[in-house]
């Protein structure tokens, strides 16, 4: 990630940087995420309605996004009670390259998608401040990313996100609806097992 930034695709206000990360960048990220998961293991979150989410989750940074019967929120601790590990350096470098004048992110949410996992259309609106973008990093298998607008029922457009692609959701798109419809399970050999990792960097409370 030391190169000049390429021109992104602009889809409904989302900036999509296809192939931003080299294979070496991707491998280094996976190593660092493995270390995070040794301290803060992936777990299956439960929605406030009592349904298990299909993705498995963990986080790094001062705060992690949590859902359970009590609702959606950010918490300084993993459900086990330990503090989230710090956001790895290789992840922070990607943020700084894309958001050079912003504050540091205080959450890196980490989602793992198995074969049947998906992420329903949602808005990222549990943060205290929407002035800064959310930066999303895809690793492993391809995922079909659906992008909408701030209104729930606006027309959507989809793009396949592959390993090494990075999406920036800022400005008017910051509160746009989006989700992952499906995974092309086994399409990448980056991870030891098939599946997709997605990292999203957020500024929850600027400090
Ligand atoms: C995913 N991404 O790619 C799900 N959120 O697995 C997100 O939910 C997301 O890609 C905010 C900004 C960018 C994203
Ligand atoms: Fe999201």
PDB file of C-alpha atoms and ligand atoms in Angstrom:
ATOM      1  CA  UNK A   1       0.000   0.000   0.000  1.00  0.00           C
ATOM      2  CA  UNK A   2       2.885   2.392  -0.631  1.00  0.00           C
ATOM      3  CA  UNK A   3       1.783   3.168  -4.196  1.00  0.00           C
ATOM      4  CA  UNK A   4      -0.226   6.156  -5.413  1.00  0.00           C
ATOM      5  CA  UNK A   5      -3.953   5.433  -5.207  1.00  0.00           C
ATOM      6  CA  UNK A   6      -5.541   4.209  -8.456  1.00  0.00           C
ATOM      7  CA  UNK A   7      -8.795   5.729  -9.723  1.00  0.00           C
ATOM      8  CA  UNK A   8     -11.708   3.998  -8.013  1.00  0.00           C
ATOM      9  CA  UNK A   9     -14.969   2.937  -9.622  1.00  0.00           C
ATOM     10  CA  UNK A  10     -17.717   5.216  -8.361  1.00  0.00           C
ATOM     11  CA  UNK A  11     -20.945   3.277  -7.877  1.00  0.00           C
ATOM     12  CA  UNK A  12     -23.858   5.096  -6.244  1.00  0.00           C
ATOM     13  CA  UNK A  13     -21.375   7.268  -4.325  1.00  0.00           C
ATOM     14  CA  UNK A  14     -19.411   4.261  -3.054  1.00  0.00           C
ATOM     15  CA  UNK A  15     -15.727   4.348  -4.094  1.00  0.00           C
ATOM     16  CA  UNK A  16     -14.678   0.842  -5.135  1.00  0.00           C
ATOM     17  CA  UNK A  17     -10.924   0.285  -5.398  1.00  0.00           C
ATOM     18  CA  UNK A  18     -10.610  -2.996  -7.290  1.00  0.00           C
ATOM     19  CA  UNK A  19      -7.343  -4.825  -6.650  1.00  0.00           C
ATOM     20  CA  UNK A  20      -5.945  -2.163  -4.335  1.00  0.00           C
ATOM     21  CA  UNK A  21      -4.018  -4.639  -2.184  1.00  0.00           C
ATOM     22  CA  UNK A  22      -1.233  -6.830  -3.537  1.00  0.00           C
ATOM     23  CA  UNK A  23      -1.176 -10.523  -2.686  1.00  0.00           C
ATOM     24  CA  UNK A  24       1.626  -9.795  -0.178  1.00  0.00           C
ATOM     25  CA  UNK A  25      -0.498  -7.051   1.430  1.00  0.00           C
ATOM     26  CA  UNK A  26      -3.399  -9.509   1.642  1.00  0.00           C
ATOM     27  CA  UNK A  27      -1.282 -12.254   3.222  1.00  0.00           C
ATOM     28  CA  UNK A  28       0.123  -9.828   5.797  1.00  0.00           C
ATOM     29  CA  UNK A  29      -3.424  -8.704   6.670  1.00  0.00           C
ATOM     30  CA  UNK A  30      -4.592 -12.286   7.129  1.00  0.00           C
ATOM     31  CA  UNK A  31      -1.670 -13.003   9.477  1.00  0.00           C
ATOM     32  CA  UNK A  32      -2.515  -9.955  11.566  1.00  0.00           C
ATOM     33  CA  UNK A  33      -6.212 -10.836  11.656  1.00  0.00           C
ATOM     34  CA  UNK A  34      -5.306 -14.360  12.810  1.00  0.00           C
ATOM     35  CA  UNK A  35      -3.398 -12.823  15.703  1.00  0.00           C
ATOM     36  CA  UNK A  36      -6.398 -10.667  16.596  1.00  0.00           C
ATOM     37  CA  UNK A  37      -8.649 -13.757  16.513  1.00  0.00           C
ATOM     38  CA  UNK A  38      -6.321 -15.664  18.855  1.00  0.00           C
ATOM     39  CA  UNK A  39      -7.010 -13.020  21.499  1.00  0.00           C
ATOM     40  CA  UNK A  40     -10.588 -12.158  20.503  1.00  0.00           C
ATOM     41  CA  UNK A  41     -12.061 -15.296  18.880  1.00  0.00           C
ATOM     42  CA  UNK A  42     -14.769 -15.162  16.222  1.00  0.00           C
ATOM     43  CA  UNK A  43     -18.205 -15.722  17.754  1.00  0.00           C
ATOM     44  CA  UNK A  44     -21.768 -15.933  16.408  1.00  0.00           C
ATOM     45  CA  UNK A  45     -23.700 -12.753  17.229  1.00  0.00           C
ATOM     46  CA  UNK A  46     -27.415 -12.859  18.055  1.00  0.00           C
ATOM     47  CA  UNK A  47     -29.742 -10.138  16.769  1.00  0.00           C
ATOM     48  CA  UNK A  48     -31.956  -8.243  19.248  1.00  0.00           C
ATOM     49  CA  UNK A  49     -34.799 -10.379  17.839  1.00  0.00           C
ATOM     50  CA  UNK A  50     -32.976 -13.517  18.989  1.00  0.00           C
ATOM     51  CA  UNK A  51     -31.779 -14.827  15.614  1.00  0.00           C
ATOM     52  CA  UNK A  52     -28.152 -15.841  15.105  1.00  0.00           C
ATOM     53  CA  UNK A  53     -26.412 -13.830  12.369  1.00  0.00           C
ATOM     54  CA  UNK A  54     -24.942 -15.973   9.605  1.00  0.00           C
ATOM     55  CA  UNK A  55     -21.549 -14.237   9.764  1.00  0.00           C
ATOM     56  CA  UNK A  56     -19.108 -14.845  12.589  1.00  0.00           C
ATOM     57  CA  UNK A  57     -17.616 -11.712  14.110  1.00  0.00           C
ATOM     58  CA  UNK A  58     -14.816 -10.239  16.105  1.00  0.00           C
ATOM     59  CA  UNK A  59     -13.223  -6.788  16.272  1.00  0.00           C
ATOM     60  CA  UNK A  60     -10.105  -4.784  16.997  1.00  0.00           C
ATOM     61  CA  UNK A  61      -9.685  -1.263  18.326  1.00  0.00           C
ATOM     62  CA  UNK A  62     -10.980   0.720  21.278  1.00  0.00           C
ATOM     63  CA  UNK A  63     -14.545  -0.343  20.513  1.00  0.00           C
ATOM     64  CA  UNK A  64     -16.167  -3.325  18.847  1.00  0.00           C
ATOM     65  CA  UNK A  65     -19.668  -3.522  17.376  1.00  0.00           C
ATOM     66  CA  UNK A  66     -21.847  -5.965  19.274  1.00  0.00           C
ATOM     67  CA  UNK A  67     -25.352  -7.302  18.918  1.00  0.00           C
ATOM     68  CA  UNK A  68     -27.251  -9.395  21.442  1.00  0.00           C
ATOM     69  CA  UNK A  69     -30.730  -9.478  23.000  1.00  0.00           C
ATOM     70  CA  UNK A  70     -30.062  -6.015  24.465  1.00  0.00           C
ATOM     71  CA  UNK A  71     -29.533  -4.430  21.037  1.00  0.00           C
ATOM     72  CA  UNK A  72     -26.881  -3.130  18.644  1.00  0.00           C
ATOM     73  CA  UNK A  73     -24.075  -1.073  20.129  1.00  0.00           C
ATOM     74  CA  UNK A  74     -20.352  -0.518  20.496  1.00  0.00           C
ATOM     75  CA  UNK A  75     -18.580  -2.034  23.496  1.00  0.00           C
ATOM     76  CA  UNK A  76     -14.959  -1.851  24.716  1.00  0.00           C
ATOM     77  CA  UNK A  77     -14.918  -5.612  25.351  1.00  0.00           C
ATOM     78  CA  UNK A  78     -15.361  -8.895  23.502  1.00  0.00           C
ATOM     79  CA  UNK A  79     -18.298 -10.956  24.858  1.00  0.00           C
ATOM     80  CA  UNK A  80     -15.695 -12.979  26.820  1.00  0.00           C
ATOM     81  CA  UNK A  81     -14.874  -9.821  28.814  1.00  0.00           C
ATOM     82  CA  UNK A  82     -11.394  -9.161  27.383  1.00  0.00           C
ATOM     83  CA  UNK A  83     -10.562  -5.816  25.758  1.00  0.00           C
ATOM     84  CA  UNK A  84     -10.420  -5.867  21.950  1.00  0.00           C
ATOM     85  CA  UNK A  85      -6.856  -6.072  20.627  1.00  0.00           C
ATOM     86  CA  UNK A  86      -5.445  -2.978  18.890  1.00  0.00           C
ATOM     87  CA  UNK A  87      -6.125  -2.426  15.188  1.00  0.00           C
ATOM     88  CA  UNK A  88      -3.152  -3.978  13.329  1.00  0.00           C
ATOM     89  CA  UNK A  89      -0.648  -1.612  11.696  1.00  0.00           C
ATOM     90  CA  UNK A  90      -1.221  -2.991   8.194  1.00  0.00           C
ATOM     91  CA  UNK A  91      -4.926  -2.175   8.550  1.00  0.00           C
ATOM     92  CA  UNK A  92      -4.251   1.330   9.892  1.00  0.00           C
ATOM     93  CA  UNK A  93      -1.999   2.048   6.883  1.00  0.00           C
ATOM     94  CA  UNK A  94      -4.860   1.376   4.488  1.00  0.00           C
ATOM     95  CA  UNK A  95      -7.106   3.786   6.403  1.00  0.00           C
ATOM     96  CA  UNK A  96      -4.430   6.508   6.373  1.00  0.00           C
ATOM     97  CA  UNK A  97      -3.882   6.115   2.624  1.00  0.00           C
ATOM     98  CA  UNK A  98      -7.617   6.551   1.952  1.00  0.00           C
ATOM     99  CA  UNK A  99      -8.617   9.025   4.679  1.00  0.00           C
ATOM    100  CA  UNK A 100      -5.413  11.053   5.074  1.00  0.00           C
ATOM    101  CA  UNK A 101      -6.993  13.974   6.947  1.00  0.00           C
ATOM    102  CA  UNK A 102      -9.354  12.035   9.184  1.00  0.00           C
ATOM    103  CA  UNK A 103      -9.009  10.932  12.791  1.00  0.00           C
ATOM    104  CA  UNK A 104      -7.949   7.343  13.441  1.00  0.00           C
ATOM    105  CA  UNK A 105     -10.649   4.707  13.337  1.00  0.00           C
ATOM    106  CA  UNK A 106     -11.526   3.341  16.762  1.00  0.00           C
ATOM    107  CA  UNK A 107     -13.195   0.164  15.475  1.00  0.00           C
ATOM    108  CA  UNK A 108     -12.171  -2.482  12.999  1.00  0.00           C
ATOM    109  CA  UNK A 109     -15.115  -4.866  12.749  1.00  0.00           C
ATOM    110  CA  UNK A 110     -14.125  -8.269  11.351  1.00  0.00           C
ATOM    111  CA  UNK A 111     -16.744 -10.479   9.679  1.00  0.00           C
ATOM    112  CA  UNK A 112     -16.193 -14.035   8.477  1.00  0.00           C
ATOM    113  CA  UNK A 113     -18.586 -15.414   5.861  1.00  0.00           C
ATOM    114  CA  UNK A 114     -18.919 -19.169   5.416  1.00  0.00           C
ATOM    115  CA  UNK A 115     -20.702 -20.745   2.461  1.00  0.00           C
ATOM    116  CA  UNK A 116     -24.250 -19.771   3.425  1.00  0.00           C
ATOM    117  CA  UNK A 117     -23.490 -16.497   5.129  1.00  0.00           C
ATOM    118  CA  UNK A 118     -24.896 -13.203   3.955  1.00  0.00           C
ATOM    119  CA  UNK A 119     -25.466  -9.735   5.332  1.00  0.00           C
ATOM    120  CA  UNK A 120     -28.942  -8.304   4.889  1.00  0.00           C
ATOM    121  CA  UNK A 121     -29.373  -4.739   3.636  1.00  0.00           C
ATOM    122  CA  UNK A 122     -28.485  -2.370   6.465  1.00  0.00           C
ATOM    123  CA  UNK A 123     -27.214   1.107   7.249  1.00  0.00           C
ATOM    124  CA  UNK A 124     -24.141   1.627   9.437  1.00  0.00           C
ATOM    125  CA  UNK A 125     -25.628   4.109  11.875  1.00  0.00           C
ATOM    126  CA  UNK A 126     -24.619   3.010  15.373  1.00  0.00           C
ATOM    127  CA  UNK A 127     -21.572   5.314  15.314  1.00  0.00           C
ATOM    128  CA  UNK A 128     -21.762   8.670  17.067  1.00  0.00           C
ATOM    129  CA  UNK A 129     -20.506  10.624  14.092  1.00  0.00           C
ATOM    130  CA  UNK A 130     -21.131  10.239  10.367  1.00  0.00           C
ATOM    131  CA  UNK A 131     -18.567  12.817   9.186  1.00  0.00           C
ATOM    132  CA  UNK A 132     -16.014  10.174   8.345  1.00  0.00           C
ATOM    133  CA  UNK A 133     -16.208   7.335   5.853  1.00  0.00           C
ATOM    134  CA  UNK A 134     -16.370   3.640   6.583  1.00  0.00           C
ATOM    135  CA  UNK A 135     -13.520   1.794   4.828  1.00  0.00           C
ATOM    136  CA  UNK A 136     -14.135  -1.852   3.964  1.00  0.00           C
ATOM    137  CA  UNK A 137     -11.459  -4.405   3.037  1.00  0.00           C
ATOM    138  CA  UNK A 138     -12.316  -7.721   1.372  1.00  0.00           C
ATOM    139  CA  UNK A 139     -10.129 -10.841   1.747  1.00  0.00           C
ATOM    140  CA  UNK A 140     -10.657 -14.390   0.526  1.00  0.00           C
ATOM    141  CA  UNK A 141     -13.708 -15.487  -1.448  1.00  0.00           C
ATOM    142  CA  UNK A 142     -15.704 -13.113  -3.660  1.00  0.00           C
ATOM    143  CA  UNK A 143     -18.807 -11.522  -2.188  1.00  0.00           C
ATOM    144  CA  UNK A 144     -21.695  -9.911  -4.054  1.00  0.00           C
ATOM    145  CA  UNK A 145     -22.035  -6.409  -2.561  1.00  0.00           C
ATOM    146  CA  UNK A 146     -25.332  -4.593  -3.011  1.00  0.00           C
ATOM    147  CA  UNK A 147     -25.354  -0.807  -2.760  1.00  0.00           C
ATOM    148  CA  UNK A 148     -28.396   1.390  -2.346  1.00  0.00           C
ATOM    149  CA  UNK A 149     -29.063   4.923  -1.211  1.00  0.00           C
ATOM    150  CA  UNK A 150     -30.081   6.649   2.016  1.00  0.00           C
ATOM    151  CA  UNK A 151     -33.712   5.724   1.285  1.00  0.00           C
ATOM    152  CA  UNK A 152     -34.447   2.041   1.959  1.00  0.00           C
ATOM    153  CA  UNK A 153     -36.380   1.478  -1.260  1.00  0.00           C
ATOM    154  CA  UNK A 154     -34.092   3.199  -3.783  1.00  0.00           C
ATOM    155  CA  UNK A 155     -32.819   1.133  -6.690  1.00  0.00           C
ATOM    156  CA  UNK A 156     -29.680  -0.843  -5.860  1.00  0.00           C
ATOM    157  CA  UNK A 157     -26.607  -1.793  -7.860  1.00  0.00           C
ATOM    158  CA  UNK A 158     -24.313  -4.739  -7.146  1.00  0.00           C
ATOM    159  CA  UNK A 159     -20.628  -5.456  -7.632  1.00  0.00           C
ATOM    160  CA  UNK A 160     -18.576  -8.568  -6.890  1.00  0.00           C
ATOM    161  CA  UNK A 161     -15.903  -7.717  -4.321  1.00  0.00           C
ATOM    162  CA  UNK A 162     -12.767  -9.841  -4.599  1.00  0.00           C
ATOM    163  CA  UNK A 163      -9.815 -10.344  -2.307  1.00  0.00           C
ATOM    164  CA  UNK A 164      -7.787  -7.135  -2.143  1.00  0.00           C
ATOM    165  CA  UNK A 165     -10.663  -4.835  -3.083  1.00  0.00           C
ATOM    166  CA  UNK A 166     -11.343  -1.866  -0.808  1.00  0.00           C
ATOM    167  CA  UNK A 167     -14.574   0.160  -0.617  1.00  0.00           C
ATOM    168  CA  UNK A 168     -14.912   3.651   0.834  1.00  0.00           C
ATOM    169  CA  UNK A 169     -18.408   4.622   1.930  1.00  0.00           C
ATOM    170  CA  UNK A 170     -18.367   8.329   2.698  1.00  0.00           C
ATOM    171  CA  UNK A 171     -20.112  11.597   1.960  1.00  0.00           C
ATOM    172  CA  UNK A 172     -23.668  11.110   0.735  1.00  0.00           C
ATOM    173  CA  UNK A 173     -23.139   7.320   0.691  1.00  0.00           C
ATOM    174  CA  UNK A 174     -22.141   7.153   4.369  1.00  0.00           C
ATOM    175  CA  UNK A 175     -25.689   6.288   5.423  1.00  0.00           C
ATOM    176  CA  UNK A 176     -26.626   4.361   2.283  1.00  0.00           C
ATOM    177  CA  UNK A 177     -28.179   0.903   2.594  1.00  0.00           C
ATOM    178  CA  UNK A 178     -25.893  -1.975   1.614  1.00  0.00           C
ATOM    179  CA  UNK A 179     -25.393  -5.686   2.134  1.00  0.00           C
ATOM    180  CA  UNK A 180     -23.800  -8.911   0.925  1.00  0.00           C
ATOM    181  CA  UNK A 181     -26.146 -11.192  -1.028  1.00  0.00           C
ATOM    182  CA  UNK A 182     -23.911 -14.201  -1.447  1.00  0.00           C
ATOM    183  CA  UNK A 183     -20.418 -15.635  -1.417  1.00  0.00           C
ATOM    184  CA  UNK A 184     -18.680 -17.474  -4.237  1.00  0.00           C
ATOM    185  CA  UNK A 185     -17.517 -20.123  -1.817  1.00  0.00           C
ATOM    186  CA  UNK A 186     -14.055 -21.478  -2.640  1.00  0.00           C
ATOM    187  CA  UNK A 187     -13.255 -18.807  -5.254  1.00  0.00           C
ATOM    188  CA  UNK A 188     -10.041 -17.704  -3.491  1.00  0.00           C
ATOM    189  CA  UNK A 189      -7.140 -19.649  -2.006  1.00  0.00           C
ATOM    190  CA  UNK A 190      -5.936 -16.796   0.247  1.00  0.00           C
ATOM    191  CA  UNK A 191      -7.384 -18.185   3.466  1.00  0.00           C
ATOM    192  CA  UNK A 192      -6.588 -21.644   4.843  1.00  0.00           C
ATOM    193  CA  UNK A 193     -10.266 -22.556   4.551  1.00  0.00           C
ATOM    194  CA  UNK A 194     -12.777 -21.269   2.019  1.00  0.00           C
ATOM    195  CA  UNK A 195     -14.801 -18.226   3.049  1.00  0.00           C
ATOM    196  CA  UNK A 196     -14.639 -14.466   3.037  1.00  0.00           C
ATOM    197  CA  UNK A 197     -13.218 -12.006   5.542  1.00  0.00           C
ATOM    198  CA  UNK A 198     -14.408  -8.420   5.590  1.00  0.00           C
ATOM    199  CA  UNK A 199     -12.856  -5.711   7.716  1.00  0.00           C
ATOM    200  CA  UNK A 200     -14.704  -2.432   8.221  1.00  0.00           C
ATOM    201  CA  UNK A 201     -12.934   0.527   9.768  1.00  0.00           C
ATOM    202  CA  UNK A 202     -15.106   3.090  11.496  1.00  0.00           C
ATOM    203  CA  UNK A 203     -14.770   6.263  13.514  1.00  0.00           C
ATOM    204  CA  UNK A 204     -17.255   5.654  16.311  1.00  0.00           C
ATOM    205  CA  UNK A 205     -16.320   8.553  18.597  1.00  0.00           C
ATOM    206  CA  UNK A 206     -13.622  10.875  17.277  1.00  0.00           C
ATOM    207  CA  UNK A 207     -10.979  11.605  19.930  1.00  0.00           C
TER     208      UNK A 207
HETATM  209  C1  LIG B   1     -19.176  -6.762   3.733  1.00  0.00           C
HETATM  210  N1  LIG B   1     -19.795  -4.611   4.351  1.00  0.00           N
HETATM  211  O1  LIG B   1     -18.571  -6.315   2.768  1.00  0.00           O
HETATM  212  C2  LIG B   1     -20.167  -5.950   4.463  1.00  0.00           C
HETATM  213  N2  LIG B   1     -20.358  -1.445   5.771  1.00  0.00           N
HETATM  214  O2  LIG B   1     -19.014  -7.883   4.144  1.00  0.00           O
HETATM  215  C3  LIG B   1     -20.413  -3.656   5.032  1.00  0.00           C
HETATM  216  O3  LIG B   1     -21.370  -3.873   5.730  1.00  0.00           O
HETATM  217  C4  LIG B   1     -19.925  -2.306   4.877  1.00  0.00           C
HETATM  218  O4  LIG B   1     -18.623  -2.764   2.943  1.00  0.00           O
HETATM  219  C5  LIG B   1     -19.981  -0.188   5.687  1.00  0.00           C
HETATM  220  C6  LIG B   1     -19.142   0.251   4.697  1.00  0.00           C
HETATM  221  C7  LIG B   1     -18.660  -0.594   3.773  1.00  0.00           C
HETATM  222  C8  LIG B   1     -19.059  -1.921   3.843  1.00  0.00           C
HETATM  223 FE1  LIG B   2     -22.132  -2.138   6.714  1.00  0.00          FE
END
